[in-house]
């Protein structure tokens, strides 16, 4: 069965510091992997996705993530945090050919001035 | 030019009442979903429809009944509302297993 684990329900960084949000998954077959961001009182929006091909994927707002099959990880990074990055971030997994997406529990990112 | 829209945005009602939430997408997607997000932000899939056919029903109480009149619409009707139904409900759509586009959410409060 698929599962998604996000390490750390809360992460706090200073403005300008590196952002690292961790995501590990389990899946019996290669999945599609996603990161979504949710700003307060809004729906989720896609940050980036991995389907096939290049394992380092770039998304919106300067975020990127690397798919590491051997570690079953898909960690999200951004070199320099901005105040506007403060939000809830969700890692998600969908099996190819499937219609069910499993979301991680979410990581709340705080950015300090 | 809203992609996925939901109505209403807020819903406050008494226990035992029946209510509906409507969802529409104009993206031409073939798959639509309902999710429930609790107060701790945990997001749980409830239903998924592909080409108007129900394909996922995640152990949701029978009081919840989705209806998809066409590929662009997926409505959620809830009977006999309970306190535990209070949450934010999100509609989403996708083209098969690709990324999902979410609506703005409906905050349901049951008193």
Tab-separated table of C-alpha atoms in Angstrom:
chain	number	residue	atom	x	y	z
A	1	UNK	CA	0.000	0.000	0.000
A	2	UNK	CA	1.100	3.545	-0.637
A	3	UNK	CA	2.021	5.878	2.176
A	4	UNK	CA	3.613	9.277	2.531
A	5	UNK	CA	5.582	10.529	5.525
A	6	UNK	CA	6.510	14.155	5.980
A	7	UNK	CA	9.116	14.586	8.668
A	8	UNK	CA	8.314	17.536	10.878
A	9	UNK	CA	4.850	18.990	11.187
A	10	UNK	CA	6.414	22.431	11.697
A	11	UNK	CA	9.600	23.886	10.230
A	12	UNK	CA	10.891	27.354	11.072
A	13	UNK	CA	13.590	29.161	9.093
A	14	UNK	CA	14.925	32.699	8.933
A	15	UNK	CA	14.329	34.817	5.875
A	16	UNK	CA	17.132	34.135	3.386
A	17	UNK	CA	17.948	30.710	4.852
A	18	UNK	CA	17.706	27.357	3.109
A	19	UNK	CA	14.322	25.650	3.174
A	20	UNK	CA	14.297	21.842	3.390
A	21	UNK	CA	11.022	19.950	3.763
A	22	UNK	CA	11.320	16.189	3.912
A	23	UNK	CA	9.086	13.625	2.262
A	24	UNK	CA	9.463	9.843	2.150
A	25	UNK	CA	7.039	7.511	0.444
A	26	UNK	CA	6.371	3.839	0.088
A	27	UNK	CA	4.965	2.373	-3.073
A	28	UNK	CA	5.101	-1.011	-4.744
A	29	UNK	CA	5.509	0.553	-8.178
A	30	UNK	CA	7.099	3.812	-9.351
A	31	UNK	CA	4.688	6.582	-8.415
A	32	UNK	CA	4.042	10.090	-9.561
A	33	UNK	CA	5.214	12.496	-6.855
A	34	UNK	CA	3.899	15.969	-6.110
A	35	UNK	CA	4.413	18.889	-3.797
A	36	UNK	CA	1.474	21.198	-3.168
A	37	UNK	CA	1.324	24.440	-1.202
A	38	UNK	CA	-1.678	25.747	0.716
A	39	UNK	CA	-1.852	29.384	1.783
A	40	UNK	CA	-4.263	30.330	4.582
A	41	UNK	CA	-7.931	29.971	3.650
A	42	UNK	CA	-7.125	28.751	0.149
A	43	UNK	CA	-7.103	25.495	-1.759
A	44	UNK	CA	-3.945	23.586	-2.599
A	45	UNK	CA	-1.893	24.528	-5.633
A	46	UNK	CA	0.818	22.559	-7.368
A	47	UNK	CA	4.431	23.523	-6.662
A	48	UNK	CA	6.109	20.822	-8.724
A	49	UNK	CA	5.822	17.205	-9.823
A	50	UNK	CA	7.909	14.215	-10.809
A	51	UNK	CA	6.576	11.691	-13.296
A	52	UNK	CA	9.508	10.307	-15.291
A	53	UNK	CA	12.840	11.510	-16.604
A	54	UNK	CA	15.094	13.991	-14.846
A	55	UNK	CA	15.084	13.352	-11.117
A	56	UNK	CA	15.648	16.984	-10.169
A	57	UNK	CA	12.511	18.933	-10.858
A	58	UNK	CA	12.006	22.658	-10.619
A	59	UNK	CA	8.776	24.288	-9.639
A	60	UNK	CA	7.254	27.667	-9.065
A	61	UNK	CA	8.585	30.301	-6.666
A	62	UNK	CA	12.153	28.945	-6.758
A	63	UNK	CA	11.353	25.549	-5.236
A	64	UNK	CA	12.864	22.307	-6.439
A	65	UNK	CA	12.787	18.663	-5.404
A	66	UNK	CA	14.872	15.612	-6.145
A	67	UNK	CA	13.456	12.125	-6.607
A	68	UNK	CA	15.784	9.565	-5.021
A	69	UNK	CA	14.501	6.084	-5.742
A	70	UNK	CA	17.058	4.339	-3.531
A	71	UNK	CA	15.995	6.442	-0.556
A	72	UNK	CA	12.291	6.593	-1.541
A	73	UNK	CA	12.485	10.315	-0.920
A	74	UNK	CA	11.264	13.473	-2.609
A	75	UNK	CA	12.522	16.331	-0.444
A	76	UNK	CA	11.593	19.923	-1.265
A	77	UNK	CA	14.190	22.687	-1.140
A	78	UNK	CA	14.540	26.383	-1.767
A	79	UNK	CA	17.910	28.131	-1.436
A	80	UNK	CA	16.614	31.311	0.170
A	81	UNK	CA	13.356	31.600	2.092
A	82	UNK	CA	11.062	34.554	1.629
A	83	UNK	CA	8.378	35.731	4.009
A	84	UNK	CA	5.773	34.900	1.384
A	85	UNK	CA	6.792	31.219	1.526
A	86	UNK	CA	5.070	30.814	4.890
A	87	UNK	CA	2.353	28.248	4.229
A	88	UNK	CA	1.399	24.581	4.605
A	89	UNK	CA	3.211	22.186	2.263
A	90	UNK	CA	1.930	18.764	1.266
A	91	UNK	CA	3.800	15.910	-0.380
A	92	UNK	CA	1.595	13.532	-2.388
A	93	UNK	CA	1.899	10.240	-4.227
A	94	UNK	CA	-0.218	8.787	-7.033
A	95	UNK	CA	0.325	5.376	-8.559
A	96	UNK	CA	0.692	5.537	-12.321
A	97	UNK	CA	-2.581	4.500	-13.889
A	98	UNK	CA	-4.357	5.087	-10.618
A	99	UNK	CA	-6.881	7.636	-9.466
A	100	UNK	CA	-6.046	7.730	-5.793
A	101	UNK	CA	-3.603	10.265	-4.412
A	102	UNK	CA	-2.240	9.872	-0.909
A	103	UNK	CA	-1.253	13.092	0.813
A	104	UNK	CA	1.240	13.461	3.613
A	105	UNK	CA	0.145	15.068	6.854
A	106	UNK	CA	1.593	18.420	5.803
A	107	UNK	CA	4.444	20.610	7.058
A	108	UNK	CA	3.780	24.120	8.219
A	109	UNK	CA	6.631	26.432	7.192
A	110	UNK	CA	7.273	29.512	9.309
A	111	UNK	CA	9.627	32.216	8.030
A	112	UNK	CA	11.152	34.596	10.580
A	113	UNK	CA	12.230	38.104	9.686
B	1	UNK	CA	-11.913	32.133	-15.794
B	2	UNK	CA	-11.956	30.189	-12.513
B	3	UNK	CA	-10.662	26.639	-12.974
B	4	UNK	CA	-12.404	24.808	-10.116
B	5	UNK	CA	-15.196	26.561	-8.268
B	6	UNK	CA	-17.201	25.531	-5.227
B	7	UNK	CA	-20.334	26.923	-3.656
B	8	UNK	CA	-20.948	27.919	-0.989
B	9	UNK	CA	-17.657	29.069	0.521
B	10	UNK	CA	-19.079	28.959	4.055
B	11	UNK	CA	-21.868	26.791	5.406
B	12	UNK	CA	-23.144	27.026	8.976
B	13	UNK	CA	-25.954	24.699	9.937
B	14	UNK	CA	-27.563	22.784	12.780
B	15	UNK	CA	-27.041	19.121	13.589
B	16	UNK	CA	-29.473	16.876	11.767
B	17	UNK	CA	-29.894	19.140	8.755
B	18	UNK	CA	-29.197	18.156	5.142
B	19	UNK	CA	-26.905	20.284	2.983
B	20	UNK	CA	-25.247	20.236	-0.433
B	21	UNK	CA	-21.977	21.580	-1.811
B	22	UNK	CA	-21.563	22.145	-5.525
B	23	UNK	CA	-18.387	21.896	-7.590
B	24	UNK	CA	-17.675	22.783	-11.204
B	25	UNK	CA	-14.488	22.634	-13.266
B	26	UNK	CA	-13.896	24.219	-16.653
B	27	UNK	CA	-10.568	22.512	-17.354
B	28	UNK	CA	-11.960	19.651	-19.401
B	29	UNK	CA	-10.626	17.117	-16.904
B	30	UNK	CA	-12.006	13.599	-16.721
B	31	UNK	CA	-11.536	12.983	-12.997
B	32	UNK	CA	-12.991	14.828	-10.019
B	33	UNK	CA	-12.528	14.375	-6.282
B	34	UNK	CA	-13.897	15.338	-2.894
B	35	UNK	CA	-11.507	15.745	0.033
B	36	UNK	CA	-12.110	16.495	3.701
B	37	UNK	CA	-9.533	18.589	5.560
B	38	UNK	CA	-9.756	18.506	9.339
B	39	UNK	CA	-8.652	21.125	11.833
B	40	UNK	CA	-5.115	19.705	11.851
B	41	UNK	CA	-4.891	20.197	8.072
B	42	UNK	CA	-4.974	16.453	7.396
B	43	UNK	CA	-6.343	15.897	3.902
B	44	UNK	CA	-8.360	12.745	3.302
B	45	UNK	CA	-9.874	11.637	0.031
B	46	UNK	CA	-13.573	10.853	0.193
B	47	UNK	CA	-14.663	10.162	-3.372
B	48	UNK	CA	-13.264	10.108	-6.869
B	49	UNK	CA	-15.182	10.092	-10.137
B	50	UNK	CA	-13.764	9.330	-13.561
B	51	UNK	CA	-15.956	10.169	-16.546
B	52	UNK	CA	-18.986	10.390	-14.233
B	53	UNK	CA	-18.349	6.943	-12.748
B	54	UNK	CA	-17.572	6.486	-9.055
B	55	UNK	CA	-14.161	4.847	-8.742
B	56	UNK	CA	-13.105	5.614	-5.172
B	57	UNK	CA	-15.317	5.597	-2.084
B	58	UNK	CA	-13.117	5.761	0.968
B	59	UNK	CA	-15.178	4.332	3.845
B	60	UNK	CA	-17.273	7.428	4.028
B	61	UNK	CA	-20.588	7.204	5.955
B	62	UNK	CA	-23.659	6.630	3.814
B	63	UNK	CA	-24.885	10.069	4.863
B	64	UNK	CA	-22.486	11.450	2.249
B	65	UNK	CA	-23.673	11.025	-1.319
B	66	UNK	CA	-21.781	12.396	-4.301
B	67	UNK	CA	-23.447	12.999	-7.627
B	68	UNK	CA	-21.829	13.718	-10.964
B	69	UNK	CA	-24.405	14.909	-13.509
B	70	UNK	CA	-21.662	15.410	-16.106
B	71	UNK	CA	-17.874	15.425	-16.325
B	72	UNK	CA	-17.647	19.071	-15.300
B	73	UNK	CA	-19.705	18.810	-12.109
B	74	UNK	CA	-19.406	16.853	-8.891
B	75	UNK	CA	-21.766	17.697	-6.066
B	76	UNK	CA	-21.747	16.454	-2.487
B	77	UNK	CA	-24.925	15.984	-0.490
B	78	UNK	CA	-24.751	15.358	3.236
B	79	UNK	CA	-27.725	14.032	5.223
B	80	UNK	CA	-28.278	14.266	8.967
B	81	UNK	CA	-25.251	16.417	9.644
B	82	UNK	CA	-23.191	15.641	12.752
B	83	UNK	CA	-20.738	17.732	14.767
B	84	UNK	CA	-17.849	15.641	13.427
B	85	UNK	CA	-18.683	16.667	9.882
B	86	UNK	CA	-17.342	20.145	10.602
B	87	UNK	CA	-14.313	20.588	8.336
B	88	UNK	CA	-13.196	22.199	5.105
B	89	UNK	CA	-14.292	20.260	2.035
B	90	UNK	CA	-12.269	20.586	-1.145
B	91	UNK	CA	-13.231	19.649	-4.642
B	92	UNK	CA	-10.447	18.922	-7.124
B	93	UNK	CA	-10.057	17.774	-10.697
B	94	UNK	CA	-7.321	16.191	-12.774
B	95	UNK	CA	-6.656	14.575	-16.103
B	96	UNK	CA	-6.258	10.948	-15.014
B	97	UNK	CA	-3.411	10.555	-12.516
B	98	UNK	CA	-1.770	13.876	-13.204
B	99	UNK	CA	-1.689	16.914	-10.937
B	100	UNK	CA	-4.893	17.983	-9.277
B	101	UNK	CA	-6.433	21.431	-9.370
B	102	UNK	CA	-8.241	22.364	-6.195
B	103	UNK	CA	-11.215	24.562	-5.541
B	104	UNK	CA	-11.145	27.248	-2.827
B	105	UNK	CA	-12.854	25.009	-0.281
B	106	UNK	CA	-16.146	25.043	1.615
B	107	UNK	CA	-15.894	25.563	5.357
B	108	UNK	CA	-18.719	23.580	6.970
B	109	UNK	CA	-19.591	24.300	10.581
B	110	UNK	CA	-22.175	22.107	12.292
B	111	UNK	CA	-23.635	23.544	15.497
